[in-house]
């Protein structure tokens, strides 16, 4: 069922704005390991949803607001069903949810009113809000607001901030208890011993024009392999390094432990050596597919 039981994304849209955000969330959540279901709120049965076996997917509702603060005409019937008196204060107690609203501030008190009413109604029926409601203004639309709100949603599910992005990391400390290859500084009293440590390094590196570069068994696959070359020289060990010398550990510490490798692979990263993971960002994919893009997105 995916991460945390999965995710259900509902949209209440008339002109397509809320639907587009739902599609964006679907792509992002899928990349992060969620099993995602997307539906028009008009066709969704809340009573059936809360009867599903545990764990219930987290529900994300994206709603625009129509004239006079009412829901979009297509979603009005669904809102009416949710606001009936047949519900009790605990009817949706098993449900976890988040709401994002679209509206126009020129309508004053009716700005994002449909989303606000929906948020208040779900709380009144016992549902548990996992992240504060997000809102965006059609009169001054800022795409980064939805992106930041999504980051809050991911962090509410255990994601962590890594650099300038938010990622899910599964038990990052698992499988990484061996400190024998950690970076250390060793010293030696004899400067000549230091030169011996790196003797033969130049001949071990592939040179321009060498047909075996990148192909042969001796080709250097990654800069981290330099440590292995030094170790092969017989001088990169603790017992041969004395005071005054800085050496290279014979067994570099592996930065990608099994849990981290599994998490990054699941999110679509290509692993590089034992230290990095890379993948194309969604902006780059959009540009390559000819859809255009904006650095703000």
Short mmCIF file of C-alpha atoms in Angstrom, two decimals:
data_model
loop_
_atom_site.label_atom_id
_atom_site.label_comp_id
_atom_site.label_asym_id
_atom_site.label_seq_id
_atom_site.Cartn_x
_atom_site.Cartn_y
_atom_site.Cartn_z
CA UNK A 1 0.00 0.00 0.00
CA UNK A 2 3.01 2.27 -0.09
CA UNK A 3 4.49 4.55 2.54
CA UNK A 4 2.36 5.09 5.66
CA UNK A 5 -0.57 3.25 4.06
CA UNK A 6 -0.51 5.39 0.94
CA UNK A 7 -2.24 8.63 -0.03
CA UNK A 8 -5.58 9.69 -1.46
CA UNK A 9 -5.62 13.01 -3.31
CA UNK A 10 -9.03 14.63 -3.83
CA UNK A 11 -9.60 17.74 -5.93
CA UNK A 12 -12.54 20.12 -6.18
CA UNK A 13 -12.00 21.95 -9.44
CA UNK A 14 -13.98 23.78 -12.09
CA UNK A 15 -11.40 25.32 -14.43
CA UNK A 16 -8.59 22.83 -13.78
CA UNK A 17 -6.35 24.70 -11.34
CA UNK A 18 -6.95 22.37 -8.39
CA UNK A 19 -6.72 19.37 -10.72
CA UNK A 20 -3.28 20.50 -11.93
CA UNK A 21 -2.04 20.72 -8.35
CA UNK A 22 -3.43 17.26 -7.67
CA UNK A 23 -1.48 15.90 -10.64
CA UNK A 24 1.66 17.63 -9.38
CA UNK A 25 1.20 16.11 -5.93
CA UNK A 26 0.55 12.68 -7.44
CA UNK A 27 3.87 12.76 -9.31
CA UNK A 28 5.80 14.01 -6.31
CA UNK A 29 4.24 11.55 -3.86
CA UNK A 30 4.78 8.63 -6.25
CA UNK A 31 8.47 9.51 -6.55
CA UNK A 32 8.72 9.50 -2.76
CA UNK A 33 7.34 6.00 -2.44
CA UNK A 34 3.64 6.62 -1.75
CA UNK A 35 0.92 4.50 -3.30
CA UNK A 36 -1.32 7.30 -4.58
CA UNK A 37 -4.99 7.39 -5.55
CA UNK A 38 -6.34 10.54 -7.24
CA UNK A 39 -10.06 11.28 -7.47
CA UNK A 40 -12.54 14.06 -8.10
CA UNK A 41 -14.18 14.78 -4.75
CA UNK A 42 -17.55 14.63 -6.57
CA UNK A 43 -17.10 10.87 -7.04
CA UNK A 44 -15.64 10.11 -3.62
CA UNK A 45 -17.47 8.30 -0.81
CA UNK A 46 -16.19 9.41 2.61
CA UNK A 47 -18.36 6.87 4.45
CA UNK A 48 -16.84 4.01 2.47
CA UNK A 49 -13.35 5.42 2.97
CA UNK A 50 -13.41 5.28 6.78
CA UNK A 51 -14.57 1.65 6.61
CA UNK A 52 -11.43 0.55 4.80
CA UNK A 53 -9.05 -1.73 6.73
CA UNK A 54 -6.08 -0.08 8.43
CA UNK A 55 -3.84 1.62 7.80
CA UNK A 56 -5.93 4.31 6.14
CA UNK A 57 -4.14 6.38 3.50
CA UNK A 58 -3.58 10.00 4.41
CA UNK A 59 -6.12 12.17 2.56
CA UNK A 60 -5.08 15.37 0.81
CA UNK A 61 -7.86 17.68 -0.39
CA UNK A 62 -7.17 20.47 -2.88
CA UNK A 63 -10.13 22.79 -3.36
CA UNK A 64 -10.75 25.96 -5.31
CA UNK A 65 -13.49 28.44 -4.34
CA UNK A 66 -16.24 29.57 -6.67
CA UNK A 67 -18.42 32.68 -6.65
CA UNK A 68 -19.60 33.93 -3.23
CA UNK A 69 -17.30 31.53 -1.38
CA UNK A 70 -19.04 28.30 -2.42
CA UNK A 71 -17.35 25.14 -3.74
CA UNK A 72 -17.00 24.65 -7.49
CA UNK A 73 -20.36 23.62 -9.00
CA UNK A 74 -19.02 20.15 -9.85
CA UNK A 75 -18.14 19.57 -6.19
CA UNK A 76 -21.20 21.11 -4.55
CA UNK A 77 -23.06 17.81 -4.12
CA UNK A 78 -20.04 16.22 -2.43
CA UNK A 79 -19.78 19.15 0.00
CA UNK A 80 -23.51 18.88 0.73
CA UNK A 81 -23.13 15.19 1.62
CA UNK A 82 -20.22 15.94 3.95
CA UNK A 83 -22.16 18.68 5.74
CA UNK A 84 -25.27 16.59 6.45
CA UNK A 85 -26.44 16.17 10.04
CA UNK A 86 -26.10 12.39 9.84
CA UNK A 87 -22.40 12.60 10.69
CA UNK A 88 -21.17 12.47 14.30
CA UNK A 89 -18.15 14.15 15.97
CA UNK A 90 -16.25 10.86 15.69
CA UNK A 91 -17.34 9.72 12.22
CA UNK A 92 -13.96 10.52 10.69
CA UNK A 93 -11.79 9.81 13.74
CA UNK A 94 -9.67 7.31 11.80
CA UNK A 95 -8.87 9.77 9.07
CA UNK A 96 -5.68 11.83 8.70
CA UNK A 97 -5.87 14.71 6.27
CA UNK A 98 -4.39 17.91 4.84
CA UNK A 99 -6.11 20.72 2.90
CA UNK A 100 -4.78 23.17 0.33
CA UNK A 101 -7.05 25.96 -0.93
CA UNK A 102 -7.18 28.14 -4.03
CA UNK A 103 -9.03 31.44 -4.14
CA UNK A 104 -8.85 35.11 -4.98
CA UNK A 105 -8.20 37.75 -2.33
CA UNK A 106 -10.32 40.31 -4.18
CA UNK A 107 -13.36 38.52 -2.72
CA UNK A 108 -12.31 39.44 0.81
CA UNK A 109 -13.86 37.19 3.46
CA UNK A 110 -14.72 34.61 0.79
CA UNK A 111 -11.04 34.03 -0.04
CA UNK A 112 -10.42 30.25 -0.04
CA UNK A 113 -13.70 29.85 1.86
CA UNK A 114 -14.51 26.43 0.38
CA UNK A 115 -11.17 25.01 1.54
CA UNK A 116 -11.50 26.66 4.95
CA UNK A 117 -15.02 25.27 5.42
CA UNK A 118 -13.80 21.84 4.36
CA UNK A 119 -10.91 21.98 6.83
CA UNK A 120 -13.21 23.01 9.68
CA UNK A 121 -15.78 20.35 8.82
CA UNK A 122 -13.24 17.51 8.80
CA UNK A 123 -11.93 18.63 12.19
CA UNK A 124 -15.47 18.77 13.56
CA UNK A 125 -16.03 15.17 12.47
CA UNK A 126 -12.95 13.97 14.35
CA UNK A 127 -10.40 13.80 11.54
CA UNK A 128 -6.75 14.48 12.41
CA UNK A 129 -5.00 17.29 10.54
CA UNK A 130 -1.39 16.33 9.72
CA UNK A 131 -0.26 19.75 8.46
CA UNK A 132 -1.68 23.28 8.56
CA UNK A 133 -3.92 24.31 5.69
CA UNK A 134 -2.14 25.87 2.73
CA UNK A 135 -3.59 28.63 0.53
CA UNK A 136 -2.71 30.41 -2.69
CA UNK A 137 -4.10 33.59 -4.21
CA UNK A 138 -5.08 33.64 -7.89
CA UNK A 139 -4.63 37.42 -7.83
CA UNK A 140 -1.00 37.06 -6.74
CA UNK A 141 -0.16 33.44 -7.50
CA UNK A 142 3.08 32.13 -6.00
CA UNK A 143 4.00 28.62 -7.09
CA UNK A 144 6.56 28.26 -4.31
CA UNK A 145 3.77 28.30 -1.69
CA UNK A 146 2.48 24.92 -2.87
CA UNK A 147 6.02 23.54 -3.02
CA UNK A 148 6.71 24.65 0.57
CA UNK A 149 3.39 23.22 1.72
CA UNK A 150 4.28 19.88 0.14
CA UNK A 151 7.59 19.90 2.00
CA UNK A 152 5.66 20.35 5.25
CA UNK A 153 3.46 17.41 4.25
CA UNK A 154 6.51 15.20 3.61
CA UNK A 155 8.11 16.21 6.91
CA UNK A 156 4.88 15.35 8.72
CA UNK A 157 5.45 11.83 7.37
CA UNK A 158 9.05 11.61 8.56
CA UNK A 159 11.01 13.21 5.74
CA UNK A 160 14.12 15.25 6.49
CA UNK A 161 15.62 18.40 5.04
CA UNK A 162 18.71 17.48 3.00
CA UNK A 163 20.42 20.51 1.50
CA UNK A 164 17.77 22.40 -0.44
CA UNK A 165 15.29 19.54 -0.66
CA UNK A 166 13.23 17.26 1.56
CA UNK A 167 13.84 13.52 1.30
CA UNK A 168 12.75 10.32 3.03
CA UNK A 169 15.67 8.43 4.56
CA UNK A 170 15.07 4.97 6.03
CA UNK A 171 17.05 4.39 9.27
CA UNK A 172 20.14 6.28 8.05
CA UNK A 173 22.38 4.93 10.81
CA UNK A 174 21.70 1.23 10.15
CA UNK A 175 24.54 -0.90 8.90
CA UNK A 176 27.15 1.75 9.47
CA UNK A 177 28.85 0.89 12.72
CA UNK A 178 32.37 0.09 11.46
CA UNK A 179 34.71 2.99 12.12
CA UNK A 180 37.81 1.20 10.82
CA UNK A 181 37.69 3.16 7.59
CA UNK A 182 36.96 6.59 9.02
CA UNK A 183 39.11 9.59 8.06
CA UNK A 184 42.08 9.86 10.36
CA UNK A 185 45.27 11.85 10.57
CA UNK A 186 48.43 9.86 11.14
CA UNK A 187 51.88 11.43 11.61
CA UNK A 188 55.50 10.28 11.11
CA UNK A 189 58.91 11.64 12.02
CA UNK A 190 60.45 10.83 8.67
CA UNK A 191 59.36 12.90 5.66
CA UNK A 192 60.86 10.36 3.31
CA UNK A 193 58.34 7.75 4.49
CA UNK A 194 55.55 10.06 3.33
CA UNK A 195 56.96 10.12 -0.20
CA UNK A 196 57.10 6.31 -0.17
CA UNK A 197 53.43 6.16 0.77
CA UNK A 198 52.43 7.72 -2.57
CA UNK A 199 55.14 6.07 -4.65
CA UNK A 200 53.73 4.53 -7.83
CA UNK A 201 50.55 6.61 -7.71
CA UNK A 202 51.33 8.36 -11.00
CA UNK A 203 51.81 5.07 -12.84
CA UNK A 204 48.61 3.65 -11.37
CA UNK A 205 46.48 6.44 -12.84
CA UNK A 206 45.20 6.13 -16.44
CA UNK A 207 46.73 8.65 -18.83
CA UNK A 208 45.31 10.47 -21.84
CA UNK A 209 45.27 8.25 -24.89
CA UNK A 210 45.34 5.04 -22.89
CA UNK A 211 42.79 2.77 -24.59
CA UNK A 212 42.10 0.99 -21.33
CA UNK A 213 40.81 4.12 -19.60
CA UNK A 214 37.32 3.40 -18.29
CA UNK A 215 37.32 -0.10 -19.73
CA UNK A 216 40.18 -2.21 -18.44
CA UNK A 217 40.33 -3.96 -15.13
CA UNK A 218 42.86 -1.42 -13.90
CA UNK A 219 40.84 1.62 -14.97
CA UNK A 220 40.00 4.11 -12.24
CA UNK A 221 36.25 4.00 -11.69
CA UNK A 222 35.98 6.74 -9.09
CA UNK A 223 38.21 9.12 -7.15
CA UNK A 224 37.46 7.16 -4.00
CA UNK A 225 39.51 4.33 -5.57
CA UNK A 226 42.65 6.39 -4.90
CA UNK A 227 42.58 5.01 -1.38
CA UNK A 228 42.79 1.48 -2.70
CA UNK A 229 45.78 2.40 -4.87
CA UNK A 230 47.63 3.83 -1.92
CA UNK A 231 46.75 0.80 0.19
CA UNK A 232 48.03 -1.53 -2.53
CA UNK A 233 51.40 0.21 -2.23
CA UNK A 234 51.75 -1.25 1.25
CA UNK A 235 52.31 2.10 2.95
CA UNK A 236 48.77 3.23 3.69
CA UNK A 237 48.29 1.34 6.91
CA UNK A 238 48.34 2.58 10.48
CA UNK A 239 51.35 0.48 11.47
CA UNK A 240 53.54 1.96 8.71
CA UNK A 241 52.58 5.59 9.37
CA UNK A 242 54.37 7.37 12.13
CA UNK A 243 54.48 10.81 13.67
CA UNK A 244 54.61 13.70 11.20
CA UNK A 245 52.93 11.92 8.27
CA UNK A 246 49.43 12.26 6.86
CA UNK A 247 48.26 9.07 5.21
CA UNK A 248 45.18 7.70 3.46
CA UNK A 249 42.99 5.13 5.20
CA UNK A 250 43.30 1.72 3.57
CA UNK A 251 39.50 1.22 3.80
CA UNK A 252 37.56 4.44 3.07
CA UNK A 253 34.37 4.78 5.06
CA UNK A 254 31.32 3.83 3.04
CA UNK A 255 28.96 6.79 3.10
CA UNK A 256 26.00 4.96 1.53
CA UNK A 257 24.86 2.32 4.00
CA UNK A 258 22.35 -0.39 2.88
CA UNK A 259 19.30 1.45 4.25
CA UNK A 260 20.29 4.71 2.56
CA UNK A 261 21.03 2.91 -0.71
CA UNK A 262 17.61 1.24 -0.65
CA UNK A 263 15.85 4.53 0.11
CA UNK A 264 17.66 6.49 -2.63
CA UNK A 265 17.15 3.70 -5.19
CA UNK A 266 13.43 3.62 -4.38
CA UNK A 267 13.25 7.36 -5.01
CA UNK A 268 14.86 6.98 -8.44
CA UNK A 269 18.45 7.95 -7.66
CA UNK A 270 21.39 6.41 -9.51
CA UNK A 271 24.08 5.47 -6.99
CA UNK A 272 27.65 6.62 -7.66
CA UNK A 273 30.37 4.62 -5.94
CA UNK A 274 29.84 4.38 -2.21
CA UNK A 275 29.21 8.05 -1.58
CA UNK A 276 26.60 9.71 -3.82
CA UNK A 277 23.23 9.43 -5.53
CA UNK A 278 22.06 11.51 -8.49
CA UNK A 279 18.87 11.87 -10.53
CA UNK A 280 17.20 14.28 -12.91
CA UNK A 281 15.02 16.81 -11.14
CA UNK A 282 11.42 17.25 -12.21
CA UNK A 283 12.20 20.62 -13.80
CA UNK A 284 14.84 19.02 -16.04
CA UNK A 285 12.48 16.17 -16.99
CA UNK A 286 9.80 18.69 -17.92
CA UNK A 287 12.24 20.61 -20.13
CA UNK A 288 13.47 17.42 -21.84
CA UNK A 289 9.87 16.43 -22.57
CA UNK A 290 9.28 19.80 -24.22
CA UNK A 291 6.75 20.98 -21.65
CA UNK A 292 8.70 24.07 -20.71
CA UNK A 293 9.53 25.07 -17.18
CA UNK A 294 10.43 27.82 -14.79
CA UNK A 295 13.26 27.79 -12.27
CA UNK A 296 10.78 28.91 -9.59
CA UNK A 297 8.91 25.63 -9.99
#
